[in-house]
């Protein structure tokens, strides 16, 4: 099969388009012919070596935390899927990733794709959907809550807007001015353009803030929360926890491969509650260029998807 692989941490050019042996479905696994995989900020930060202190990657490594395609073989004892099923899969950090034409995963790592979604759309909801769902559960969003979702035009932020809106929360978000209509279309009640205004000067009294930015945005987020509020953060860089000063709880979330969470996301999308956001697609062979674009923040309005 064709795959993307790198043998050392470094710039996007370290990723090579290579031939690898086809994987096989071991006991309890399914073999999936992939049609699409997400490109996430985690992928490029891991490749660049920024996350070395958290993850020691086996080298060479095939990147990608998810993928979607069709089951082409079922290993002994695997009973939840049959050949021909369309599935999305979660790929472990230390296992072969989704930037490849095939992947073998434990069947616990896969969920069927609802009929109303294309495989590309379902992949746009896989790693991003897991991130949004786990953050949502952590924050315990409920109807009537005032919620600020940072980075609403990003893949995870866009899904958080939709989920919080669905739950009946009053949703504010931050984005660049040209994305204001886009985030309002996802269900945000108000949008603060970060290139025109400082959100901490126009928002206050929030029950919950989802921080997908860190840095200055994190520091200023304390000020807009009410006492007893919750700050849930998802970024890789360390933060200075000032929860005690402001009387708010600060919780970091890390995405885990949680089948029930992924199933919940696919069910909501299958019911038409969640709309997948695909920023653009690029062929697998252009993974290095996809990473370059992500690194310079040229991707907006959903997920960048590699296609096979
Ligand atoms: N801890 C975890 O397990 C976990 C899981 C998932 C994601 N994350 C992290 O969460 C972050 C977002 O992930 P993602 O996949 O949604 O990324 P993404 O799709 O690349 O989105 C990034 C978005 O950030 C927005 N942005 C840039 N500067 C901003 C600012 N000053 N204020 C508000 N928004 C700004 C951009 O909005 P415009 O397009 O409007 O400029 C862009 O759409 C990343 O840092 C990622 O590493 C962590």
PDB file of N, CA, C and O in Angstrom, residues 56-121:
ATOM      1  N   UNK A  56       6.828   9.341  23.043  1.00  0.00           N
ATOM      2  CA  UNK A  56       8.025   8.842  22.373  1.00  0.00           C
ATOM      3  C   UNK A  56       7.559   7.918  21.250  1.00  0.00           C
ATOM      4  O   UNK A  56       7.142   6.790  21.486  1.00  0.00           O
ATOM      5  N   UNK A  57       7.609   8.449  20.037  1.00  0.00           N
ATOM      6  CA  UNK A  57       7.063   7.712  18.900  1.00  0.00           C
ATOM      7  C   UNK A  57       7.991   6.589  18.465  1.00  0.00           C
ATOM      8  O   UNK A  57       9.202   6.793  18.390  1.00  0.00           O
ATOM      9  N   UNK A  58       7.423   5.420  18.127  1.00  0.00           N
ATOM     10  CA  UNK A  58       8.252   4.424  17.454  1.00  0.00           C
ATOM     11  C   UNK A  58       8.537   4.926  16.042  1.00  0.00           C
ATOM     12  O   UNK A  58       7.682   5.525  15.410  1.00  0.00           O
ATOM     13  N   UNK A  59       9.786   4.785  15.590  1.00  0.00           N
ATOM     14  CA  UNK A  59      10.144   5.249  14.227  1.00  0.00           C
ATOM     15  C   UNK A  59      10.514   4.047  13.373  1.00  0.00           C
ATOM     16  O   UNK A  59      11.097   3.114  13.885  1.00  0.00           O
ATOM     17  N   UNK A  60      10.217   4.071  12.068  1.00  0.00           N
ATOM     18  CA  UNK A  60       9.463   5.106  11.381  1.00  0.00           C
ATOM     19  C   UNK A  60       7.989   5.089  11.783  1.00  0.00           C
ATOM     20  O   UNK A  60       7.495   4.074  12.286  1.00  0.00           O
ATOM     21  N   UNK A  61       7.316   6.214  11.537  1.00  0.00           N
ATOM     22  CA  UNK A  61       5.954   6.371  12.012  1.00  0.00           C
ATOM     23  C   UNK A  61       5.025   6.822  10.881  1.00  0.00           C
ATOM     24  O   UNK A  61       5.404   7.665  10.070  1.00  0.00           O
ATOM     25  N   UNK A  62       3.835   6.239  10.825  1.00  0.00           N
ATOM     26  CA  UNK A  62       2.798   6.670   9.874  1.00  0.00           C
ATOM     27  C   UNK A  62       1.812   7.541  10.645  1.00  0.00           C
ATOM     28  O   UNK A  62       1.171   7.067  11.570  1.00  0.00           O
ATOM     29  N   UNK A  63       1.726   8.850  10.325  1.00  0.00           N
ATOM     30  CA  UNK A  63       0.884   9.742  11.128  1.00  0.00           C
ATOM     31  C   UNK A  63      -0.614   9.564  10.890  1.00  0.00           C
ATOM     32  O   UNK A  63      -1.028   8.824   9.988  1.00  0.00           O
ATOM     33  N   UNK A  64      -1.385  10.305  11.693  1.00  0.00           N
ATOM     34  CA  UNK A  64      -2.845  10.348  11.496  1.00  0.00           C
ATOM     35  C   UNK A  64      -3.583   9.637  12.608  1.00  0.00           C
ATOM     36  O   UNK A  64      -3.325   8.478  12.891  1.00  0.00           O
ATOM     37  N   UNK A  65      -4.521  10.359  13.253  1.00  0.00           N
ATOM     38  CA  UNK A  65      -5.246   9.784  14.390  1.00  0.00           C
ATOM     39  C   UNK A  65      -6.592   9.182  14.000  1.00  0.00           C
ATOM     40  O   UNK A  65      -7.304   8.657  14.852  1.00  0.00           O
ATOM     41  N   UNK A  66      -6.958   9.270  12.717  1.00  0.00           N
ATOM     42  CA  UNK A  66      -8.249   8.671  12.343  1.00  0.00           C
ATOM     43  C   UNK A  66      -8.247   8.310  10.867  1.00  0.00           C
ATOM     44  O   UNK A  66      -7.255   8.515  10.150  1.00  0.00           O
ATOM     45  N   UNK A  67      -9.365   7.792  10.405  1.00  0.00           N
ATOM     46  CA  UNK A  67      -9.521   7.472   8.998  1.00  0.00           C
ATOM     47  C   UNK A  67     -10.908   6.920   8.763  1.00  0.00           C
ATOM     48  O   UNK A  67     -11.657   6.656   9.716  1.00  0.00           O
ATOM     49  N   UNK A  68     -11.247   6.783   7.492  1.00  0.00           N
ATOM     50  CA  UNK A  68     -12.555   6.216   7.168  1.00  0.00           C
ATOM     51  C   UNK A  68     -12.485   5.475   5.856  1.00  0.00           C
ATOM     52  O   UNK A  68     -11.701   5.845   4.965  1.00  0.00           O
ATOM     53  N   UNK A  69     -13.254   4.422   5.736  1.00  0.00           N
ATOM     54  CA  UNK A  69     -13.242   3.645   4.505  1.00  0.00           C
ATOM     55  C   UNK A  69     -14.147   2.433   4.621  1.00  0.00           C
ATOM     56  O   UNK A  69     -15.125   2.446   5.374  1.00  0.00           O
ATOM     57  N   UNK A  70     -13.757   1.360   3.902  1.00  0.00           N
ATOM     58  CA  UNK A  70     -14.599   0.175   3.796  1.00  0.00           C
ATOM     59  C   UNK A  70     -13.870  -1.047   4.353  1.00  0.00           C
ATOM     60  O   UNK A  70     -12.689  -1.249   4.050  1.00  0.00           O
ATOM     61  N   UNK A  71     -14.572  -1.844   5.129  1.00  0.00           N
ATOM     62  CA  UNK A  71     -13.986  -3.066   5.685  1.00  0.00           C
ATOM     63  C   UNK A  71     -13.739  -4.055   4.546  1.00  0.00           C
ATOM     64  O   UNK A  71     -14.654  -4.362   3.770  1.00  0.00           O
ATOM     65  N   UNK A  72     -12.475  -4.538   4.434  1.00  0.00           N
ATOM     66  CA  UNK A  72     -12.172  -5.497   3.360  1.00  0.00           C
ATOM     67  C   UNK A  72     -11.778  -6.872   3.919  1.00  0.00           C
ATOM     68  O   UNK A  72     -11.644  -7.826   3.166  1.00  0.00           O
ATOM     69  N   UNK A  73     -11.562  -6.968   5.232  1.00  0.00           N
ATOM     70  CA  UNK A  73     -11.301  -8.288   5.830  1.00  0.00           C
ATOM     71  C   UNK A  73     -11.611  -8.204   7.325  1.00  0.00           C
ATOM     72  O   UNK A  73     -11.495  -7.133   7.931  1.00  0.00           O
ATOM     73  N   UNK A  74     -12.012  -9.343   7.867  1.00  0.00           N
ATOM     74  CA  UNK A  74     -12.376  -9.400   9.286  1.00  0.00           C
ATOM     75  C   UNK A  74     -11.535 -10.484   9.940  1.00  0.00           C
ATOM     76  O   UNK A  74     -11.506 -11.626   9.468  1.00  0.00           O
ATOM     77  N   UNK A  75     -10.816 -10.126  11.018  1.00  0.00           N
ATOM     78  CA  UNK A  75      -9.957 -11.081  11.708  1.00  0.00           C
ATOM     79  C   UNK A  75     -10.764 -12.069  12.544  1.00  0.00           C
ATOM     80  O   UNK A  75     -11.950 -11.826  12.835  1.00  0.00           O
ATOM     81  N   UNK A  76     -10.087 -13.120  12.945  1.00  0.00           N
ATOM     82  CA  UNK A  76     -10.743 -14.164  13.739  1.00  0.00           C
ATOM     83  C   UNK A  76     -11.349 -13.569  15.014  1.00  0.00           C
ATOM     84  O   UNK A  76     -10.708 -12.765  15.701  1.00  0.00           O
ATOM     85  N   UNK A  77     -12.570 -13.898  15.284  1.00  0.00           N
ATOM     86  CA  UNK A  77     -13.202 -13.466  16.534  1.00  0.00           C
ATOM     87  C   UNK A  77     -13.819 -12.081  16.478  1.00  0.00           C
ATOM     88  O   UNK A  77     -14.554 -11.684  17.385  1.00  0.00           O
ATOM     89  N   UNK A  78     -13.541 -11.336  15.421  1.00  0.00           N
ATOM     90  CA  UNK A  78     -14.179 -10.008  15.312  1.00  0.00           C
ATOM     91  C   UNK A  78     -15.594 -10.222  14.770  1.00  0.00           C
ATOM     92  O   UNK A  78     -15.774 -10.896  13.762  1.00  0.00           O
ATOM     93  N   UNK A  79     -16.579  -9.662  15.458  1.00  0.00           N
ATOM     94  CA  UNK A  79     -17.960 -10.008  15.103  1.00  0.00           C
ATOM     95  C   UNK A  79     -18.856  -8.797  14.847  1.00  0.00           C
ATOM     96  O   UNK A  79     -19.998  -8.942  14.440  1.00  0.00           O
ATOM     97  N   UNK A  80     -18.319  -7.601  15.083  1.00  0.00           N
ATOM     98  CA  UNK A  80     -19.209  -6.424  14.994  1.00  0.00           C
ATOM     99  C   UNK A  80     -19.347  -5.885  13.574  1.00  0.00           C
ATOM    100  O   UNK A  80     -20.249  -5.108  13.300  1.00  0.00           O
ATOM    101  N   UNK A  81     -18.433  -6.268  12.684  1.00  0.00           N
ATOM    102  CA  UNK A  81     -18.455  -5.711  11.328  1.00  0.00           C
ATOM    103  C   UNK A  81     -18.341  -6.828  10.302  1.00  0.00           C
ATOM    104  O   UNK A  81     -17.827  -7.909  10.599  1.00  0.00           O
ATOM    105  N   UNK A  82     -18.790  -6.515   9.061  1.00  0.00           N
ATOM    106  CA  UNK A  82     -18.619  -7.471   7.963  1.00  0.00           C
ATOM    107  C   UNK A  82     -17.959  -6.752   6.781  1.00  0.00           C
ATOM    108  O   UNK A  82     -17.969  -5.501   6.724  1.00  0.00           O
ATOM    109  N   UNK A  83     -17.423  -7.537   5.874  1.00  0.00           N
ATOM    110  CA  UNK A  83     -16.794  -6.962   4.684  1.00  0.00           C
ATOM    111  C   UNK A  83     -17.827  -6.097   3.956  1.00  0.00           C
ATOM    112  O   UNK A  83     -18.984  -6.496   3.795  1.00  0.00           O
ATOM    113  N   UNK A  84     -17.422  -4.913   3.565  1.00  0.00           N
ATOM    114  CA  UNK A  84     -18.318  -3.995   2.853  1.00  0.00           C
ATOM    115  C   UNK A  84     -18.866  -2.887   3.735  1.00  0.00           C
ATOM    116  O   UNK A  84     -19.350  -1.876   3.224  1.00  0.00           O
ATOM    117  N   UNK A  85     -18.783  -3.050   5.070  1.00  0.00           N
ATOM    118  CA  UNK A  85     -19.267  -1.981   5.959  1.00  0.00           C
ATOM    119  C   UNK A  85     -18.415  -0.726   5.791  1.00  0.00           C
ATOM    120  O   UNK A  85     -17.183  -0.814   5.701  1.00  0.00           O
ATOM    121  N   UNK A  86     -19.077   0.419   5.805  1.00  0.00           N
ATOM    122  CA  UNK A  86     -18.322   1.694   5.824  1.00  0.00           C
ATOM    123  C   UNK A  86     -18.107   2.085   7.274  1.00  0.00           C
ATOM    124  O   UNK A  86     -19.052   2.123   8.063  1.00  0.00           O
ATOM    125  N   UNK A  87     -16.856   2.371   7.627  1.00  0.00           N
ATOM    126  CA  UNK A  87     -16.531   2.674   9.029  1.00  0.00           C
ATOM    127  C   UNK A  87     -15.586   3.869   9.129  1.00  0.00           C
ATOM    128  O   UNK A  87     -14.838   4.167   8.196  1.00  0.00           O
ATOM    129  N   UNK A  88     -15.629   4.521  10.309  1.00  0.00           N
ATOM    130  CA  UNK A  88     -14.537   5.415  10.695  1.00  0.00           C
ATOM    131  C   UNK A  88     -13.746   4.709  11.783  1.00  0.00           C
ATOM    132  O   UNK A  88     -14.298   3.905  12.545  1.00  0.00           O
ATOM    133  N   UNK A  89     -12.438   4.998  11.831  1.00  0.00           N
ATOM    134  CA  UNK A  89     -11.579   4.335  12.819  1.00  0.00           C
ATOM    135  C   UNK A  89     -10.755   5.371  13.581  1.00  0.00           C
ATOM    136  O   UNK A  89     -10.445   6.448  13.066  1.00  0.00           O
ATOM    137  N   UNK A  90     -10.453   5.010  14.832  1.00  0.00           N
ATOM    138  CA  UNK A  90      -9.536   5.827  15.649  1.00  0.00           C
ATOM    139  C   UNK A  90      -8.194   5.096  15.633  1.00  0.00           C
ATOM    140  O   UNK A  90      -8.140   3.892  15.892  1.00  0.00           O
ATOM    141  N   UNK A  91      -7.134   5.831  15.301  1.00  0.00           N
ATOM    142  CA  UNK A  91      -5.802   5.217  15.235  1.00  0.00           C
ATOM    143  C   UNK A  91      -5.003   5.668  16.454  1.00  0.00           C
ATOM    144  O   UNK A  91      -4.908   6.869  16.728  1.00  0.00           O
ATOM    145  N   UNK A  92      -4.440   4.721  17.189  1.00  0.00           N
ATOM    146  CA  UNK A  92      -3.654   5.042  18.382  1.00  0.00           C
ATOM    147  C   UNK A  92      -2.400   5.834  18.021  1.00  0.00           C
ATOM    148  O   UNK A  92      -1.857   5.680  16.923  1.00  0.00           O
ATOM    149  N   UNK A  93      -1.922   6.658  18.943  1.00  0.00           N
ATOM    150  CA  UNK A  93      -0.736   7.487  18.673  1.00  0.00           C
ATOM    151  C   UNK A  93       0.468   6.619  18.320  1.00  0.00           C
ATOM    152  O   UNK A  93       1.281   6.979  17.473  1.00  0.00           O
ATOM    153  N   UNK A  94       0.581   5.463  18.984  1.00  0.00           N
ATOM    154  CA  UNK A  94       1.784   4.638  18.807  1.00  0.00           C
ATOM    155  C   UNK A  94       1.596   3.529  17.761  1.00  0.00           C
ATOM    156  O   UNK A  94       2.492   2.746  17.518  1.00  0.00           O
ATOM    157  N   UNK A  95       0.412   3.473  17.162  1.00  0.00           N
ATOM    158  CA  UNK A  95       0.152   2.467  16.136  1.00  0.00           C
ATOM    159  C   UNK A  95       0.262   3.116  14.756  1.00  0.00           C
ATOM    160  O   UNK A  95       0.525   4.316  14.652  1.00  0.00           O
ATOM    161  N   UNK A  96       0.055   2.309  13.691  1.00  0.00           N
ATOM    162  CA  UNK A  96       0.032   2.911  12.358  1.00  0.00           C
ATOM    163  C   UNK A  96      -1.127   3.902  12.279  1.00  0.00           C
ATOM    164  O   UNK A  96      -2.235   3.626  12.728  1.00  0.00           O
ATOM    165  N   UNK A  97      -0.887   5.069  11.706  1.00  0.00           N
ATOM    166  CA  UNK A  97      -1.928   6.086  11.604  1.00  0.00           C
ATOM    167  C   UNK A  97      -2.741   5.974  10.335  1.00  0.00           C
ATOM    168  O   UNK A  97      -2.604   5.027   9.550  1.00  0.00           O
ATOM    169  N   UNK A  98      -3.579   6.986  10.118  1.00  0.00           N
ATOM    170  CA  UNK A  98      -4.536   6.965   9.017  1.00  0.00           C
ATOM    171  C   UNK A  98      -4.009   7.473   7.689  1.00  0.00           C
ATOM    172  O   UNK A  98      -4.705   7.387   6.679  1.00  0.00           O
ATOM    173  N   UNK A  99      -2.771   7.992   7.650  1.00  0.00           N
ATOM    174  CA  UNK A  99      -2.223   8.488   6.379  1.00  0.00           C
ATOM    175  C   UNK A  99      -1.726   7.293   5.560  1.00  0.00           C
ATOM    176  O   UNK A  99      -0.523   7.152   5.292  1.00  0.00           O
ATOM    177  N   UNK A 100      -2.622   6.457   5.108  1.00  0.00           N
ATOM    178  CA  UNK A 100      -2.252   5.232   4.409  1.00  0.00           C
ATOM    179  C   UNK A 100      -3.469   4.705   3.651  1.00  0.00           C
ATOM    180  O   UNK A 100      -4.600   5.112   3.923  1.00  0.00           O
ATOM    181  N   UNK A 101      -3.198   3.803   2.711  1.00  0.00           N
ATOM    182  CA  UNK A 101      -4.324   3.261   1.935  1.00  0.00           C
ATOM    183  C   UNK A 101      -5.077   2.173   2.692  1.00  0.00           C
ATOM    184  O   UNK A 101      -6.195   1.817   2.312  1.00  0.00           O
ATOM    185  N   UNK A 102      -4.477   1.614   3.726  1.00  0.00           N
ATOM    186  CA  UNK A 102      -5.151   0.577   4.525  1.00  0.00           C
ATOM    187  C   UNK A 102      -4.749   0.706   5.980  1.00  0.00           C
ATOM    188  O   UNK A 102      -3.652   1.191   6.290  1.00  0.00           O
ATOM    189  N   UNK A 103      -5.629   0.207   6.847  1.00  0.00           N
ATOM    190  CA  UNK A 103      -5.284   0.174   8.272  1.00  0.00           C
ATOM    191  C   UNK A 103      -5.976  -1.035   8.908  1.00  0.00           C
ATOM    192  O   UNK A 103      -7.124  -1.357   8.559  1.00  0.00           O
ATOM    193  N   UNK A 104      -5.269  -1.709   9.811  1.00  0.00           N
ATOM    194  CA  UNK A 104      -5.881  -2.787  10.595  1.00  0.00           C
ATOM    195  C   UNK A 104      -6.054  -2.267  12.013  1.00  0.00           C
ATOM    196  O   UNK A 104      -5.092  -1.778  12.615  1.00  0.00           O
ATOM    197  N   UNK A 105      -7.278  -2.311  12.518  1.00  0.00           N
ATOM    198  CA  UNK A 105      -7.537  -1.821  13.883  1.00  0.00           C
ATOM    199  C   UNK A 105      -8.405  -2.818  14.629  1.00  0.00           C
ATOM    200  O   UNK A 105      -9.180  -3.569  14.023  1.00  0.00           O
ATOM    201  N   UNK A 106      -8.285  -2.800  15.948  1.00  0.00           N
ATOM    202  CA  UNK A 106      -9.189  -3.568  16.781  1.00  0.00           C
ATOM    203  C   UNK A 106     -10.610  -3.089  16.489  1.00  0.00           C
ATOM    204  O   UNK A 106     -10.832  -1.890  16.294  1.00  0.00           O
ATOM    205  N   UNK A 107     -11.570  -3.998  16.483  1.00  0.00           N
ATOM    206  CA  UNK A 107     -12.925  -3.543  16.133  1.00  0.00           C
ATOM    207  C   UNK A 107     -13.487  -2.570  17.161  1.00  0.00           C
ATOM    208  O   UNK A 107     -14.416  -1.825  16.861  1.00  0.00           O
ATOM    209  N   UNK A 108     -12.881  -2.527  18.344  1.00  0.00           N
ATOM    210  CA  UNK A 108     -13.322  -1.547  19.354  1.00  0.00           C
ATOM    211  C   UNK A 108     -12.926  -0.117  18.948  1.00  0.00           C
ATOM    212  O   UNK A 108     -13.364   0.849  19.552  1.00  0.00           O
ATOM    213  N   UNK A 109     -12.068  -0.026  17.935  1.00  0.00           N
ATOM    214  CA  UNK A 109     -11.592   1.292  17.461  1.00  0.00           C
ATOM    215  C   UNK A 109     -12.430   1.818  16.287  1.00  0.00           C
ATOM    216  O   UNK A 109     -12.038   2.815  15.669  1.00  0.00           O
ATOM    217  N   UNK A 110     -13.515   1.113  15.953  1.00  0.00           N
ATOM    218  CA  UNK A 110     -14.262   1.491  14.742  1.00  0.00           C
ATOM    219  C   UNK A 110     -15.748   1.682  15.030  1.00  0.00           C
ATOM    220  O   UNK A 110     -16.296   1.078  15.954  1.00  0.00           O
ATOM    221  N   UNK A 111     -16.354   2.539  14.222  1.00  0.00           N
ATOM    222  CA  UNK A 111     -17.801   2.799  14.321  1.00  0.00           C
ATOM    223  C   UNK A 111     -18.349   2.886  12.893  1.00  0.00           C
ATOM    224  O   UNK A 111     -17.690   3.428  12.004  1.00  0.00           O
ATOM    225  N   UNK A 112     -19.558   2.346  12.706  1.00  0.00           N
ATOM    226  CA  UNK A 112     -20.173   2.384  11.376  1.00  0.00           C
ATOM    227  C   UNK A 112     -20.539   3.833  10.990  1.00  0.00           C
ATOM    228  O   UNK A 112     -20.937   4.621  11.848  1.00  0.00           O
ATOM    229  N   UNK A 113     -20.440   4.137   9.702  1.00  0.00           N
ATOM    230  CA  UNK A 113     -20.783   5.485   9.205  1.00  0.00           C
ATOM    231  C   UNK A 113     -22.276   5.527   8.868  1.00  0.00           C
ATOM    232  O   UNK A 113     -22.763   4.666   8.126  1.00  0.00           O
ATOM    233  N   UNK A 114     -22.997   6.510   9.381  1.00  0.00           N
ATOM    234  CA  UNK A 114     -24.423   6.624   9.030  1.00  0.00           C
ATOM    235  C   UNK A 114     -24.605   6.850   7.530  1.00  0.00           C
ATOM    236  O   UNK A 114     -23.770   7.506   6.890  1.00  0.00           O
ATOM    237  N   UNK A 115     -25.716   6.334   6.971  1.00  0.00           N
ATOM    238  CA  UNK A 115     -25.950   6.415   5.526  1.00  0.00           C
ATOM    239  C   UNK A 115     -25.928   7.842   4.997  1.00  0.00           C
ATOM    240  O   UNK A 115     -25.504   8.083   3.871  1.00  0.00           O
ATOM    241  N   UNK A 116     -26.385   8.793   5.807  1.00  0.00           N
ATOM    242  CA  UNK A 116     -26.511  10.147   5.262  1.00  0.00           C
ATOM    243  C   UNK A 116     -25.165  10.865   5.104  1.00  0.00           C
ATOM    244  O   UNK A 116     -25.104  11.936   4.491  1.00  0.00           O
ATOM    245  N   UNK A 117     -24.089  10.280   5.654  1.00  0.00           N
ATOM    246  CA  UNK A 117     -22.771  10.932   5.566  1.00  0.00           C
ATOM    247  C   UNK A 117     -21.893  10.274   4.519  1.00  0.00           C
ATOM    248  O   UNK A 117     -21.850   9.039   4.429  1.00  0.00           O
ATOM    249  N   UNK A 118     -21.156  11.077   3.761  1.00  0.00           N
ATOM    250  CA  UNK A 118     -20.092  10.517   2.926  1.00  0.00           C
ATOM    251  C   UNK A 118     -18.952  10.103   3.860  1.00  0.00           C
ATOM    252  O   UNK A 118     -18.888  10.556   5.021  1.00  0.00           O
ATOM    253  N   UNK A 119     -18.048   9.295   3.352  1.00  0.00           N
ATOM    254  CA  UNK A 119     -16.918   8.870   4.188  1.00  0.00           C
ATOM    255  C   UNK A 119     -16.051  10.066   4.570  1.00  0.00           C
ATOM    256  O   UNK A 119     -15.580  10.176   5.703  1.00  0.00           O
ATOM    257  N   UNK A 120     -15.864  10.989   3.643  1.00  0.00           N
ATOM    258  CA  UNK A 120     -15.066  12.187   3.934  1.00  0.00           C
ATOM    259  C   UNK A 120     -15.726  13.004   5.047  1.00  0.00           C
ATOM    260  O   UNK A 120     -15.059  13.473   5.987  1.00  0.00           O
ATOM    261  N   UNK A 121     -17.030  13.176   4.954  1.00  0.00           N
ATOM    262  CA  UNK A 121     -17.742  13.932   6.003  1.00  0.00           C
ATOM    263  C   UNK A 121     -17.605  13.236   7.363  1.00  0.00           C
ATOM    264  O   UNK A 121     -17.400  13.889   8.391  1.00  0.00           O
TER     265      UNK A 121
END
